[in-house]
mmCIF file of C-alpha atoms and ligand atoms in Angstrom:
data_model
loop_
_atom_site.group_PDB
_atom_site.id
_atom_site.type_symbol
_atom_site.label_atom_id
_atom_site.label_comp_id
_atom_site.label_asym_id
_atom_site.label_seq_id
_atom_site.Cartn_x
_atom_site.Cartn_y
_atom_site.Cartn_z
ATOM 1 C CA UNK A 76 87.655 -28.042 41.865
ATOM 2 C CA UNK A 77 85.359 -26.323 44.475
ATOM 3 C CA UNK A 78 83.245 -28.439 46.652
ATOM 4 C CA UNK A 79 79.511 -27.744 47.318
ATOM 5 C CA UNK A 80 77.913 -29.450 50.296
ATOM 6 C CA UNK A 81 74.279 -30.242 51.106
ATOM 7 C CA UNK A 82 73.406 -31.082 54.672
ATOM 8 C CA UNK A 83 70.321 -32.553 56.434
ATOM 9 C CA UNK A 84 67.825 -30.067 58.017
ATOM 10 C CA UNK A 85 67.002 -30.272 61.686
ATOM 11 C CA UNK A 86 64.420 -32.726 63.159
ATOM 12 C CA UNK A 87 60.853 -31.747 61.980
ATOM 13 C CA UNK A 88 62.047 -30.117 58.754
ATOM 14 C CA UNK A 89 61.292 -32.200 55.723
ATOM 15 C CA UNK A 90 62.762 -30.034 52.990
ATOM 16 C CA UNK A 91 66.250 -30.197 51.640
ATOM 17 C CA UNK A 92 68.169 -27.185 50.116
ATOM 18 C CA UNK A 93 68.872 -28.880 46.765
ATOM 19 C CA UNK A 94 67.216 -32.014 45.185
ATOM 20 C CA UNK A 95 69.251 -34.392 43.001
ATOM 21 C CA UNK A 96 68.268 -32.458 39.875
ATOM 22 C CA UNK A 97 70.141 -29.385 41.264
ATOM 23 C CA UNK A 98 73.034 -31.504 42.347
ATOM 24 C CA UNK A 99 73.236 -32.791 38.759
ATOM 25 C CA UNK A 100 73.416 -29.197 37.429
ATOM 26 C CA UNK A 101 76.161 -28.360 39.842
ATOM 27 C CA UNK A 102 78.168 -31.371 38.806
ATOM 28 C CA UNK A 103 77.727 -30.257 35.134
ATOM 29 C CA UNK A 104 78.996 -26.803 36.124
ATOM 30 C CA UNK A 105 82.304 -28.571 37.273
ATOM 31 C CA UNK A 106 81.727 -28.647 41.033
ATOM 32 C CA UNK A 107 82.154 -31.597 43.263
ATOM 33 C CA UNK A 108 78.929 -32.162 45.171
ATOM 34 C CA UNK A 109 78.906 -33.767 48.697
ATOM 35 C CA UNK A 110 75.596 -34.714 50.202
ATOM 36 C CA UNK A 111 75.040 -35.870 53.906
ATOM 37 C CA UNK A 112 73.530 -39.320 53.848
ATOM 38 C CA UNK A 113 69.714 -39.203 54.175
ATOM 39 C CA UNK A 114 69.663 -35.377 53.590
ATOM 40 C CA UNK A 115 66.973 -35.647 51.010
ATOM 41 C CA UNK A 116 64.989 -38.601 52.551
ATOM 42 C CA UNK A 117 62.017 -36.552 53.947
ATOM 43 C CA UNK A 118 61.692 -34.698 50.653
ATOM 44 C CA UNK A 119 61.446 -38.154 48.856
ATOM 45 C CA UNK A 120 64.955 -37.850 47.321
ATOM 46 C CA UNK A 121 67.088 -40.901 48.081
ATOM 47 C CA UNK A 122 70.881 -41.175 48.498
ATOM 48 C CA UNK A 123 70.872 -43.421 45.330
ATOM 49 C CA UNK A 124 69.295 -40.518 43.250
ATOM 50 C CA UNK A 125 71.965 -38.205 44.462
ATOM 51 C CA UNK A 126 74.645 -40.692 43.556
ATOM 52 C CA UNK A 127 73.134 -41.302 40.126
ATOM 53 C CA UNK A 128 73.496 -37.528 39.438
ATOM 54 C CA UNK A 129 77.250 -37.684 40.327
ATOM 55 C CA UNK A 130 77.099 -36.523 44.024
ATOM 56 C CA UNK A 131 79.179 -38.153 46.674
ATOM 57 C CA UNK A 132 77.300 -39.332 49.848
ATOM 58 C CA UNK A 133 79.153 -39.039 53.095
ATOM 59 C CA UNK A 134 78.859 -38.043 56.814
ATOM 60 C CA UNK A 135 77.670 -34.598 58.039
ATOM 61 C CA UNK A 136 81.063 -33.929 59.516
ATOM 62 C CA UNK A 137 82.819 -34.498 56.246
ATOM 63 C CA UNK A 138 80.371 -32.366 54.347
ATOM 64 C CA UNK A 139 80.811 -29.519 56.864
ATOM 65 C CA UNK A 140 84.584 -29.927 57.084
ATOM 66 C CA UNK A 141 85.653 -29.939 53.463
ATOM 67 C CA UNK A 142 83.003 -27.958 51.455
ATOM 68 C CA UNK A 143 83.775 -24.567 50.099
ATOM 69 C CA UNK A 144 80.086 -23.832 49.908
ATOM 70 C CA UNK A 145 77.459 -25.217 52.188
ATOM 71 C CA UNK A 146 73.813 -25.192 51.247
ATOM 72 C CA UNK A 147 71.014 -25.373 53.926
ATOM 73 C CA UNK A 148 67.511 -24.056 54.303
ATOM 74 C CA UNK A 149 67.325 -23.369 58.018
ATOM 75 C CA UNK A 150 70.150 -21.318 59.649
ATOM 76 C CA UNK A 151 73.243 -23.372 60.383
ATOM 77 C CA UNK A 152 73.473 -24.297 64.054
ATOM 78 C CA UNK A 153 76.457 -23.210 66.226
ATOM 79 C CA UNK A 154 77.713 -26.745 66.208
ATOM 80 C CA UNK A 155 77.625 -26.925 62.405
ATOM 81 C CA UNK A 156 79.331 -23.513 61.979
ATOM 82 C CA UNK A 157 82.118 -24.692 64.281
ATOM 83 C CA UNK A 158 82.897 -27.479 61.903
ATOM 84 C CA UNK A 159 83.240 -25.351 58.733
ATOM 85 C CA UNK A 160 86.594 -24.564 57.289
ATOM 86 C CA UNK A 161 87.512 -20.848 57.745
ATOM 87 C CA UNK A 162 86.843 -18.921 54.572
ATOM 88 C CA UNK A 163 83.958 -21.198 53.459
ATOM 89 C CA UNK A 164 80.667 -19.892 52.218
ATOM 90 C CA UNK A 165 77.341 -20.851 53.840
ATOM 91 C CA UNK A 166 73.998 -20.194 52.163
ATOM 92 C CA UNK A 167 70.838 -20.407 54.228
ATOM 93 C CA UNK A 168 67.936 -18.434 55.749
ATOM 94 C CA UNK A 169 69.959 -17.211 58.669
ATOM 95 C CA UNK A 170 67.380 -14.696 59.940
ATOM 96 C CA UNK A 171 70.289 -12.462 61.001
ATOM 97 C CA UNK A 172 68.165 -9.651 62.264
ATOM 98 C CA UNK A 173 66.783 -11.989 64.934
ATOM 99 C CA UNK A 174 69.788 -14.083 65.317
ATOM 100 C CA UNK A 175 72.839 -12.006 66.146
ATOM 101 C CA UNK A 176 74.723 -14.827 67.934
ATOM 102 C CA UNK A 177 74.977 -16.812 64.722
ATOM 103 C CA UNK A 178 76.144 -13.648 62.872
ATOM 104 C CA UNK A 179 78.991 -13.240 65.362
ATOM 105 C CA UNK A 180 79.941 -16.792 65.119
ATOM 106 C CA UNK A 181 80.143 -16.526 61.283
ATOM 107 C CA UNK A 182 82.409 -13.417 61.810
ATOM 108 C CA UNK A 183 84.508 -15.188 64.327
ATOM 109 C CA UNK A 184 85.100 -18.142 62.068
ATOM 110 C CA UNK A 185 85.612 -16.019 58.978
ATOM 111 C CA UNK A 186 82.636 -17.606 57.195
ATOM 112 C CA UNK A 187 81.068 -15.746 54.232
ATOM 113 C CA UNK A 188 77.333 -15.908 55.078
ATOM 114 C CA UNK A 189 74.609 -15.442 52.504
ATOM 115 C CA UNK A 190 71.217 -15.054 54.037
ATOM 116 C CA UNK A 191 68.957 -15.823 51.163
ATOM 117 C CA UNK A 192 65.857 -14.137 52.530
ATOM 118 C CA UNK A 193 67.634 -10.765 52.642
ATOM 119 C CA UNK A 194 67.941 -10.636 48.783
ATOM 120 C CA UNK A 195 66.742 -7.178 47.551
ATOM 121 C CA UNK A 196 63.215 -7.569 46.049
ATOM 122 C CA UNK A 197 63.990 -6.401 42.533
ATOM 123 C CA UNK A 198 62.831 -7.857 39.179
ATOM 124 C CA UNK A 199 66.255 -9.446 38.639
ATOM 125 C CA UNK A 200 66.057 -11.182 42.043
ATOM 126 C CA UNK A 201 62.744 -12.847 41.443
ATOM 127 C CA UNK A 202 64.156 -16.168 40.344
ATOM 128 C CA UNK A 203 66.240 -16.279 43.609
ATOM 129 C CA UNK A 204 63.687 -15.095 45.991
ATOM 130 C CA UNK A 205 63.234 -17.819 48.604
ATOM 131 C CA UNK A 206 60.702 -15.903 50.566
ATOM 132 C CA UNK A 207 58.403 -15.755 47.463
ATOM 133 C CA UNK A 208 58.831 -19.432 46.498
ATOM 134 C CA UNK A 209 58.183 -20.621 50.021
ATOM 135 C CA UNK A 210 55.258 -18.169 50.581
ATOM 136 C CA UNK A 211 53.664 -19.714 47.376
ATOM 137 C CA UNK A 212 53.788 -23.120 48.985
ATOM 138 C CA UNK A 213 52.476 -21.774 52.310
ATOM 139 C CA UNK A 214 49.474 -19.934 50.774
ATOM 140 C CA UNK A 215 48.458 -23.068 48.853
ATOM 141 C CA UNK A 216 48.785 -25.372 51.846
ATOM 142 C CA UNK A 217 47.021 -22.940 54.163
ATOM 143 C CA UNK A 218 43.877 -23.256 52.084
ATOM 144 C CA UNK A 219 44.134 -26.985 51.927
ATOM 145 C CA UNK A 220 44.464 -27.136 55.734
ATOM 146 C CA UNK A 221 41.452 -24.848 56.210
ATOM 147 C CA UNK A 222 39.444 -27.022 53.823
ATOM 148 C CA UNK A 223 40.218 -30.190 55.703
ATOM 149 C CA UNK A 224 39.301 -28.650 59.019
ATOM 150 C CA UNK A 225 36.089 -26.896 57.788
ATOM 151 C CA UNK A 226 32.880 -28.794 58.503
ATOM 152 C CA UNK A 227 31.471 -27.828 55.105
ATOM 153 C CA UNK A 228 32.311 -27.878 51.343
ATOM 154 C CA UNK A 229 34.265 -25.079 49.807
ATOM 155 C CA UNK A 230 32.424 -25.331 46.505
ATOM 156 C CA UNK A 231 28.753 -24.809 45.763
ATOM 157 C CA UNK A 232 26.812 -27.976 45.063
ATOM 158 C CA UNK A 233 23.387 -28.630 43.560
ATOM 159 C CA UNK A 234 22.586 -32.227 44.304
ATOM 160 C CA UNK A 235 19.566 -34.514 44.636
ATOM 161 C CA UNK A 236 20.214 -34.217 48.383
ATOM 162 C CA UNK A 237 19.833 -30.513 48.277
ATOM 163 C CA UNK A 238 21.970 -27.414 47.593
ATOM 164 C CA UNK A 239 25.217 -26.392 49.315
ATOM 165 C CA UNK A 240 26.278 -22.882 49.474
ATOM 166 C CA UNK A 241 30.024 -22.153 48.816
ATOM 167 C CA UNK A 242 32.323 -21.341 51.683
ATOM 168 C CA UNK A 243 33.265 -17.711 52.244
ATOM 169 C CA UNK A 244 36.965 -17.140 52.509
ATOM 170 C CA UNK A 245 38.606 -13.930 53.669
ATOM 171 C CA UNK A 246 42.256 -13.423 52.916
ATOM 172 C CA UNK A 247 44.099 -10.787 54.915
ATOM 173 C CA UNK A 248 47.345 -9.648 53.238
ATOM 174 C CA UNK A 249 47.516 -10.094 49.447
ATOM 175 C CA UNK A 250 51.200 -10.494 49.070
ATOM 176 C CA UNK A 251 52.759 -13.709 47.555
ATOM 177 C CA UNK A 252 51.192 -16.103 50.061
ATOM 178 C CA UNK A 253 47.812 -14.284 50.017
ATOM 179 C CA UNK A 254 47.614 -14.198 46.188
ATOM 180 C CA UNK A 255 48.367 -17.897 46.005
ATOM 181 C CA UNK A 256 45.733 -18.602 48.723
ATOM 182 C CA UNK A 257 43.174 -16.717 46.582
ATOM 183 C CA UNK A 258 44.100 -18.911 43.562
ATOM 184 C CA UNK A 259 43.764 -22.126 45.581
ATOM 185 C CA UNK A 260 40.581 -21.154 47.327
ATOM 186 C CA UNK A 261 38.979 -20.073 43.985
ATOM 187 C CA UNK A 262 40.030 -23.281 42.478
ATOM 188 C CA UNK A 263 38.201 -25.168 45.226
ATOM 189 C CA UNK A 264 35.060 -23.204 44.410
ATOM 190 C CA UNK A 265 34.958 -20.717 47.395
ATOM 191 C CA UNK A 266 33.741 -17.143 47.261
ATOM 192 C CA UNK A 267 36.882 -15.082 48.191
ATOM 193 C CA UNK A 268 37.431 -11.616 49.507
ATOM 194 C CA UNK A 269 40.858 -10.040 50.171
ATOM 195 C CA UNK A 270 42.231 -7.106 52.019
ATOM 196 C CA UNK A 271 45.572 -5.461 51.951
ATOM 197 C CA UNK A 272 46.833 -1.945 53.012
ATOM 198 C CA UNK A 273 48.653 -1.763 49.629
ATOM 199 C CA UNK A 274 46.111 -0.525 47.197
ATOM 200 C CA UNK A 275 48.427 -1.517 44.387
ATOM 201 C CA UNK A 276 47.268 -5.096 44.749
ATOM 202 C CA UNK A 277 43.595 -4.348 44.086
ATOM 203 C CA UNK A 278 43.615 -5.208 40.450
ATOM 204 C CA UNK A 279 45.696 -8.308 40.916
ATOM 205 C CA UNK A 280 43.212 -9.560 43.565
ATOM 206 C CA UNK A 281 40.245 -8.872 41.241
ATOM 207 C CA UNK A 282 41.982 -10.478 38.258
ATOM 208 C CA UNK A 283 42.153 -13.737 40.363
ATOM 209 C CA UNK A 284 38.419 -13.694 40.829
ATOM 210 C CA UNK A 285 38.297 -12.245 44.374
ATOM 211 C CA UNK A 286 36.574 -9.205 45.771
ATOM 212 C CA UNK A 287 39.028 -6.558 47.045
ATOM 213 C CA UNK A 288 37.759 -5.046 50.418
ATOM 214 C CA UNK A 289 38.811 -1.480 50.660
ATOM 215 C CA UNK A 290 39.474 0.748 53.617
ATOM 216 C CA UNK A 291 40.140 4.348 52.733
ATOM 217 C CA UNK A 292 43.203 6.279 53.859
ATOM 218 C CA UNK A 293 45.914 3.572 53.839
ATOM 219 C CA UNK A 294 49.500 4.787 53.928
ATOM 220 C CA UNK A 295 51.458 3.242 50.995
ATOM 221 C CA UNK A 296 55.088 4.103 50.463
ATOM 222 C CA UNK A 297 56.925 3.505 47.227
ATOM 223 C CA UNK A 298 60.194 3.775 49.294
ATOM 224 C CA UNK A 299 59.221 0.612 51.208
ATOM 225 C CA UNK A 300 60.213 -1.600 48.139
ATOM 226 C CA UNK A 301 56.709 -3.035 47.649
ATOM 227 C CA UNK A 302 56.332 -3.922 51.369
ATOM 228 C CA UNK A 303 53.649 -2.672 53.813
ATOM 229 C CA UNK A 304 54.382 0.154 56.219
ATOM 230 C CA UNK A 305 53.115 0.954 59.739
ATOM 231 C CA UNK A 306 49.658 2.676 59.517
ATOM 232 C CA UNK A 307 48.055 5.497 61.476
ATOM 233 C CA UNK A 308 45.840 4.764 64.603
ATOM 234 C CA UNK A 309 42.812 6.175 62.786
ATOM 235 C CA UNK A 310 43.310 3.916 59.809
ATOM 236 C CA UNK A 311 43.889 0.941 62.177
ATOM 237 C CA UNK A 312 40.515 1.586 63.913
ATOM 238 C CA UNK A 313 38.643 1.718 60.579
ATOM 239 C CA UNK A 314 40.466 -1.337 59.436
ATOM 240 C CA UNK A 315 39.616 -3.313 62.569
ATOM 241 C CA UNK A 316 35.936 -2.534 62.182
ATOM 242 C CA UNK A 317 35.875 -3.485 58.518
ATOM 243 C CA UNK A 318 37.775 -6.722 59.162
ATOM 244 C CA UNK A 319 35.449 -7.501 62.098
ATOM 245 C CA UNK A 320 32.357 -7.091 59.838
ATOM 246 C CA UNK A 321 33.717 -9.346 57.055
ATOM 247 C CA UNK A 322 35.301 -11.880 59.432
ATOM 248 C CA UNK A 323 32.006 -12.743 61.200
ATOM 249 C CA UNK A 324 30.482 -13.647 57.833
ATOM 250 C CA UNK A 325 33.409 -15.902 56.776
ATOM 251 C CA UNK A 326 33.973 -19.570 57.117
ATOM 252 C CA UNK A 327 37.632 -19.362 56.591
ATOM 253 C CA UNK A 328 40.178 -16.686 57.179
ATOM 254 C CA UNK A 329 43.765 -16.929 55.946
ATOM 255 C CA UNK A 330 45.950 -14.261 57.396
ATOM 256 C CA UNK A 331 49.389 -13.391 55.904
ATOM 257 C CA UNK A 332 50.006 -9.805 56.942
ATOM 258 C CA UNK A 333 53.569 -9.120 57.897
ATOM 259 C CA UNK A 334 55.687 -6.048 58.117
ATOM 260 C CA UNK A 335 59.434 -6.800 57.695
ATOM 261 C CA UNK A 336 61.469 -6.703 60.863
ATOM 262 C CA UNK A 337 58.402 -5.977 63.102
ATOM 263 C CA UNK A 338 55.764 -7.848 65.022
ATOM 264 C CA UNK A 339 52.827 -8.857 62.715
ATOM 265 C CA UNK A 340 49.781 -6.502 63.081
ATOM 266 C CA UNK A 341 46.825 -7.876 65.068
ATOM 267 C CA UNK A 342 43.901 -7.983 62.620
ATOM 268 C CA UNK A 343 41.595 -10.432 64.227
ATOM 269 C CA UNK A 344 40.691 -9.782 67.850
ATOM 270 C CA UNK A 345 39.373 -12.070 70.590
ATOM 271 C CA UNK A 346 35.971 -10.256 70.327
ATOM 272 C CA UNK A 347 35.917 -10.995 66.516
ATOM 273 C CA UNK A 348 36.745 -14.685 67.070
ATOM 274 C CA UNK A 349 33.905 -14.920 69.616
ATOM 275 C CA UNK A 350 31.396 -13.697 67.094
ATOM 276 C CA UNK A 351 32.589 -15.945 64.229
ATOM 277 C CA UNK A 352 30.503 -18.813 62.836
ATOM 278 C CA UNK A 353 30.836 -22.056 64.749
ATOM 279 C CA UNK A 354 33.131 -24.398 62.727
ATOM 280 C CA UNK A 355 34.973 -21.449 61.140
ATOM 281 C CA UNK A 356 38.738 -21.836 60.614
ATOM 282 C CA UNK A 357 41.501 -19.264 60.737
ATOM 283 C CA UNK A 358 44.952 -20.183 59.404
ATOM 284 C CA UNK A 359 47.461 -17.612 60.663
ATOM 285 C CA UNK A 360 50.583 -17.551 58.381
ATOM 286 C CA UNK A 361 52.049 -14.771 60.529
ATOM 287 C CA UNK A 362 52.140 -17.009 63.641
ATOM 288 C CA UNK A 363 55.961 -17.000 63.884
ATOM 289 C CA UNK A 364 56.068 -13.230 64.150
ATOM 290 C CA UNK A 365 53.288 -12.892 66.753
ATOM 291 C CA UNK A 366 50.245 -13.763 64.614
ATOM 292 C CA UNK A 367 47.550 -11.661 62.957
ATOM 293 C CA UNK A 368 44.983 -13.184 65.321
ATOM 294 C CA UNK A 369 45.165 -12.238 69.001
ATOM 295 C CA UNK A 370 44.471 -15.858 69.953
ATOM 296 C CA UNK A 371 46.983 -17.621 67.594
ATOM 297 C CA UNK A 372 49.563 -19.874 69.249
ATOM 298 C CA UNK A 373 52.643 -20.485 67.192
ATOM 299 C CA UNK A 374 53.003 -24.044 65.959
ATOM 300 C CA UNK A 375 49.729 -25.085 67.585
ATOM 301 C CA UNK A 376 46.106 -25.556 66.620
ATOM 302 C CA UNK A 377 43.672 -24.182 69.186
ATOM 303 C CA UNK A 378 39.891 -24.280 69.249
ATOM 304 C CA UNK A 379 38.148 -21.275 70.830
ATOM 305 C CA UNK A 380 34.411 -20.958 70.912
ATOM 306 C CA UNK A 381 34.164 -23.590 68.049
ATOM 307 C CA UNK A 382 36.564 -21.692 65.818
ATOM 308 C CA UNK A 383 39.848 -23.548 64.935
ATOM 309 C CA UNK A 384 42.924 -21.292 64.797
ATOM 310 C CA UNK A 385 45.866 -22.921 63.104
ATOM 311 C CA UNK A 386 49.303 -21.441 63.768
ATOM 312 C CA UNK A 387 51.577 -23.788 62.002
ATOM 313 C CA UNK A 388 54.633 -21.722 61.069
ATOM 314 C CA UNK A 389 56.311 -24.071 58.617
ATOM 315 C CA UNK A 390 53.741 -25.089 56.050
ATOM 316 C CA UNK A 391 56.440 -25.327 53.272
ATOM 317 C CA UNK A 392 57.853 -28.290 55.139
ATOM 318 C CA UNK A 393 54.592 -30.102 54.739
ATOM 319 C CA UNK A 394 54.908 -29.927 50.907
ATOM 320 C CA UNK A 395 58.617 -30.926 50.960
ATOM 321 C CA UNK A 396 59.112 -32.142 47.407
ATOM 322 C CA UNK A 397 57.882 -29.094 45.589
ATOM 323 C CA UNK A 398 59.016 -26.654 48.285
ATOM 324 C CA UNK A 399 62.544 -28.168 47.943
ATOM 325 C CA UNK A 400 62.418 -28.049 44.223
ATOM 326 C CA UNK A 401 61.501 -24.400 44.220
ATOM 327 C CA UNK A 402 64.042 -23.558 46.921
ATOM 328 C CA UNK A 403 66.823 -25.427 45.112
ATOM 329 C CA UNK A 404 66.049 -23.549 41.820
ATOM 330 C CA UNK A 405 66.320 -20.236 43.779
ATOM 331 C CA UNK A 406 69.685 -21.399 45.174
ATOM 332 C CA UNK A 407 71.034 -22.509 41.834
ATOM 333 C CA UNK A 408 70.082 -19.160 40.223
ATOM 334 C CA UNK A 409 71.855 -17.407 43.161
ATOM 335 C CA UNK A 410 74.888 -19.572 42.836
ATOM 336 C CA UNK A 411 75.167 -18.572 39.177
ATOM 337 C CA UNK A 412 75.802 -15.037 40.459
ATOM 338 C CA UNK A 413 78.771 -16.038 42.575
ATOM 339 C CA UNK A 414 80.337 -18.855 40.530
ATOM 340 C CA UNK A 415 82.162 -18.463 37.307
ATOM 341 C CA UNK A 416 83.965 -21.203 35.330
ATOM 342 C CA UNK A 417 83.925 -23.703 38.192
ATOM 343 C CA UNK A 418 85.343 -21.125 40.663
ATOM 344 C CA UNK A 419 83.958 -18.787 43.347
ATOM 345 C CA UNK A 420 83.811 -15.214 42.214
ATOM 346 C CA UNK A 421 82.235 -12.700 44.603
ATOM 347 C CA UNK A 422 81.375 -9.401 43.034
ATOM 348 C CA UNK A 423 80.296 -7.016 45.719
ATOM 349 C CA UNK A 424 79.509 -4.422 43.074
ATOM 350 C CA UNK A 425 76.432 -6.516 42.324
ATOM 351 C CA UNK A 426 73.510 -5.357 44.545
ATOM 352 C CA UNK A 427 72.118 -8.824 44.819
ATOM 353 C CA UNK A 428 75.421 -10.317 46.043
ATOM 354 C CA UNK A 429 76.029 -7.337 48.482
ATOM 355 C CA UNK A 430 72.468 -7.285 49.782
ATOM 356 C CA UNK A 431 72.369 -11.030 50.470
ATOM 357 C CA UNK A 432 75.810 -11.264 52.023
ATOM 358 C CA UNK A 433 75.727 -10.866 55.828
ATOM 359 C CA UNK A 434 79.364 -11.587 56.668
ATOM 360 C CA UNK A 435 82.630 -11.635 54.562
ATOM 361 C CA UNK A 436 86.283 -11.383 55.647
ATOM 362 C CA UNK A 437 85.131 -10.955 59.287
ATOM 363 C CA UNK A 438 83.042 -7.841 58.307
ATOM 364 C CA UNK A 439 79.242 -7.327 58.209
ATOM 365 C CA UNK A 440 78.268 -6.620 54.672
ATOM 366 C CA UNK A 441 74.379 -6.217 54.637
ATOM 367 C CA UNK A 442 73.725 -2.549 55.395
ATOM 368 C CA UNK A 443 70.502 -3.067 57.339
ATOM 369 C CA UNK A 444 72.176 -5.651 59.547
ATOM 370 C CA UNK A 445 75.056 -3.230 60.168
ATOM 371 C CA UNK A 446 72.569 -0.609 61.216
ATOM 372 C CA UNK A 447 70.575 -2.974 63.457
ATOM 373 C CA UNK A 448 73.687 -4.276 65.330
ATOM 374 C CA UNK A 449 75.013 -0.730 65.642
ATOM 375 C CA UNK A 450 71.765 0.429 67.166
ATOM 376 C CA UNK A 451 72.020 -2.429 69.677
ATOM 377 C CA UNK A 452 75.541 -1.172 70.538
ATOM 378 C CA UNK A 453 77.167 -4.357 69.184
HETATM 379 P P1 LIG B 696 54.930 -9.971 53.346
HETATM 380 O O1 LIG B 696 54.924 -11.357 53.597
HETATM 381 O O2 LIG B 696 55.829 -9.033 54.031
HETATM 382 O O3 LIG B 696 53.400 -9.418 53.723
HETATM 383 C C1 LIG B 696 52.261 -10.003 53.133
HETATM 384 C C2 LIG B 696 51.157 -8.981 52.710
HETATM 385 O O4 LIG B 696 50.616 -8.389 54.009
HETATM 386 C C3 LIG B 696 51.776 -7.828 52.000
HETATM 387 O O5 LIG B 696 51.021 -7.734 50.807
HETATM 388 C C4 LIG B 696 51.383 -6.670 52.961
HETATM 389 O O6 LIG B 696 51.090 -5.444 52.139
HETATM 390 C C5 LIG B 696 50.296 -7.122 53.828
HETATM 391 N N1 LIG B 696 50.078 -6.359 55.040
HETATM 392 C C6 LIG B 696 50.941 -5.867 55.919
HETATM 393 N N2 LIG B 696 50.285 -5.279 56.919
HETATM 394 C C7 LIG B 696 48.938 -5.358 56.720
HETATM 395 C C8 LIG B 696 47.843 -4.987 57.443
HETATM 396 N N3 LIG B 696 47.838 -4.254 58.520
HETATM 397 N N4 LIG B 696 46.607 -5.261 56.833
HETATM 398 C C9 LIG B 696 46.510 -5.940 55.669
HETATM 399 N N5 LIG B 696 47.601 -6.391 55.000
HETATM 400 C C10 LIG B 696 48.751 -6.037 55.489
HETATM 401 O O7 LIG B 696 55.057 -9.566 51.862
HETATM 402 P P2 LIG B 696 55.374 -10.491 50.596
HETATM 403 O O8 LIG B 696 54.134 -11.317 50.268
HETATM 404 O O9 LIG B 696 56.613 -11.198 50.844
HETATM 405 O O10 LIG B 696 55.575 -9.458 49.475
HETATM 406 C C11 LIG B 696 54.966 -8.156 49.429
HETATM 407 C C12 LIG B 696 55.268 -7.591 48.014
HETATM 408 O O11 LIG B 696 56.598 -7.444 47.764
HETATM 409 C C13 LIG B 696 54.694 -8.360 46.862
HETATM 410 O O12 LIG B 696 53.305 -8.299 46.607
HETATM 411 C C14 LIG B 696 55.504 -7.635 45.725
HETATM 412 O O13 LIG B 696 54.954 -6.359 45.312
HETATM 413 C C15 LIG B 696 56.826 -7.482 46.429
HETATM 414 N N6 LIG B 696 57.749 -8.514 46.015
HETATM 415 C C16 LIG B 696 58.643 -8.280 45.082
HETATM 416 C C17 LIG B 696 59.485 -9.349 44.642
HETATM 417 C C18 LIG B 696 60.590 -9.124 43.627
HETATM 418 O O14 LIG B 696 60.463 -8.264 42.791
HETATM 419 N N7 LIG B 696 61.720 -9.877 43.710
HETATM 420 C C19 LIG B 696 59.481 -10.557 45.235
HETATM 421 C C20 LIG B 696 58.455 -10.832 46.175
HETATM 422 C C21 LIG B 696 57.622 -9.802 46.608
#
């Protein structure tokens, strides 16, 4: 019987890769499940709950040393990889394009690494897409953070003590996080505008009750698989001016604009921040890739000219129960692709298995990773 292990995340990370309900499903699928003691504690899943679902609680070293498949959210550390048994499978968000040392260690130890964030973004992959599930959490929490920092209401109020105008919220980037931010801000009663270089999202933005701010001449490429592409200088100039004009009238800006594998585009300049309303709040969800605001500091909240700029890069960890629940469901759906009748069955003909696999049998499998490492002469 194959063994599936769940280990504790690093200090400061509250999520866990699989809650007891997922452990229970794996047990029912005829796997032995080992859980590091305390792995779910910060996500409000106790050791007793895992035990009740048929999992065995033990030390980290034992989980790492005997498991055939290890589940984690954050990349395994070098110390953790060194304890895995050769030939084991490790599933995590390895960020292999930025983390080549770990890739080489996986190769060295003959570990099959599946990096869940590299799954191709096709319709079939939607139930396994950890970037989407965690971006949903981030978009929601970004709005709540903004609301709690803002010195005014989000909603309009007509009270005996006078009328309150609703907050104006500008969302930059209407991908998964941005669309969820629109929904949450609208639910709190704000007036919401959104901007994205992909005109395809216009109708979706409008259907959620927000106004779509348009800049003509955006480059949209079907070949980019639904992602944004780098824009021309002329477009960027027009876009900067338009964003500036809307930003200075906003109480809250949530920025989510990212381009895969590249530094995030700067959409809010120092000059714009200086002209924003006192008390305004920017939540920059692109902080970890450089930030969409020129003044963002990753994992810090700074206050400049009475504007708060929140650069917390790991908002999903602040909603650990539901973020773990969604992550675990993504993992379970992915595991169903590589497990058959209680056994591991890797089918590299399947584009989802191949696209997500970074290392197998001491070889790099993911094509983009192969190209990136080759271009670095490695
Ligand atoms: P992301 O996190 O890479 O980017 C967030 C948003 O920022 C995107 O909508 C992007 O267009 C936008 N952006 C980039 N540069 C910008 C700029 N200069 N100005 C304004 N906006 C800019 O993207 P994401 O949210 O992970 O996903 C993007 C899209 O991918 C989705 O909307 C969807 O179409 C597709 N997707 C498909 C699947 C699937 O089918 N499995 C899953 C998730 C997403």
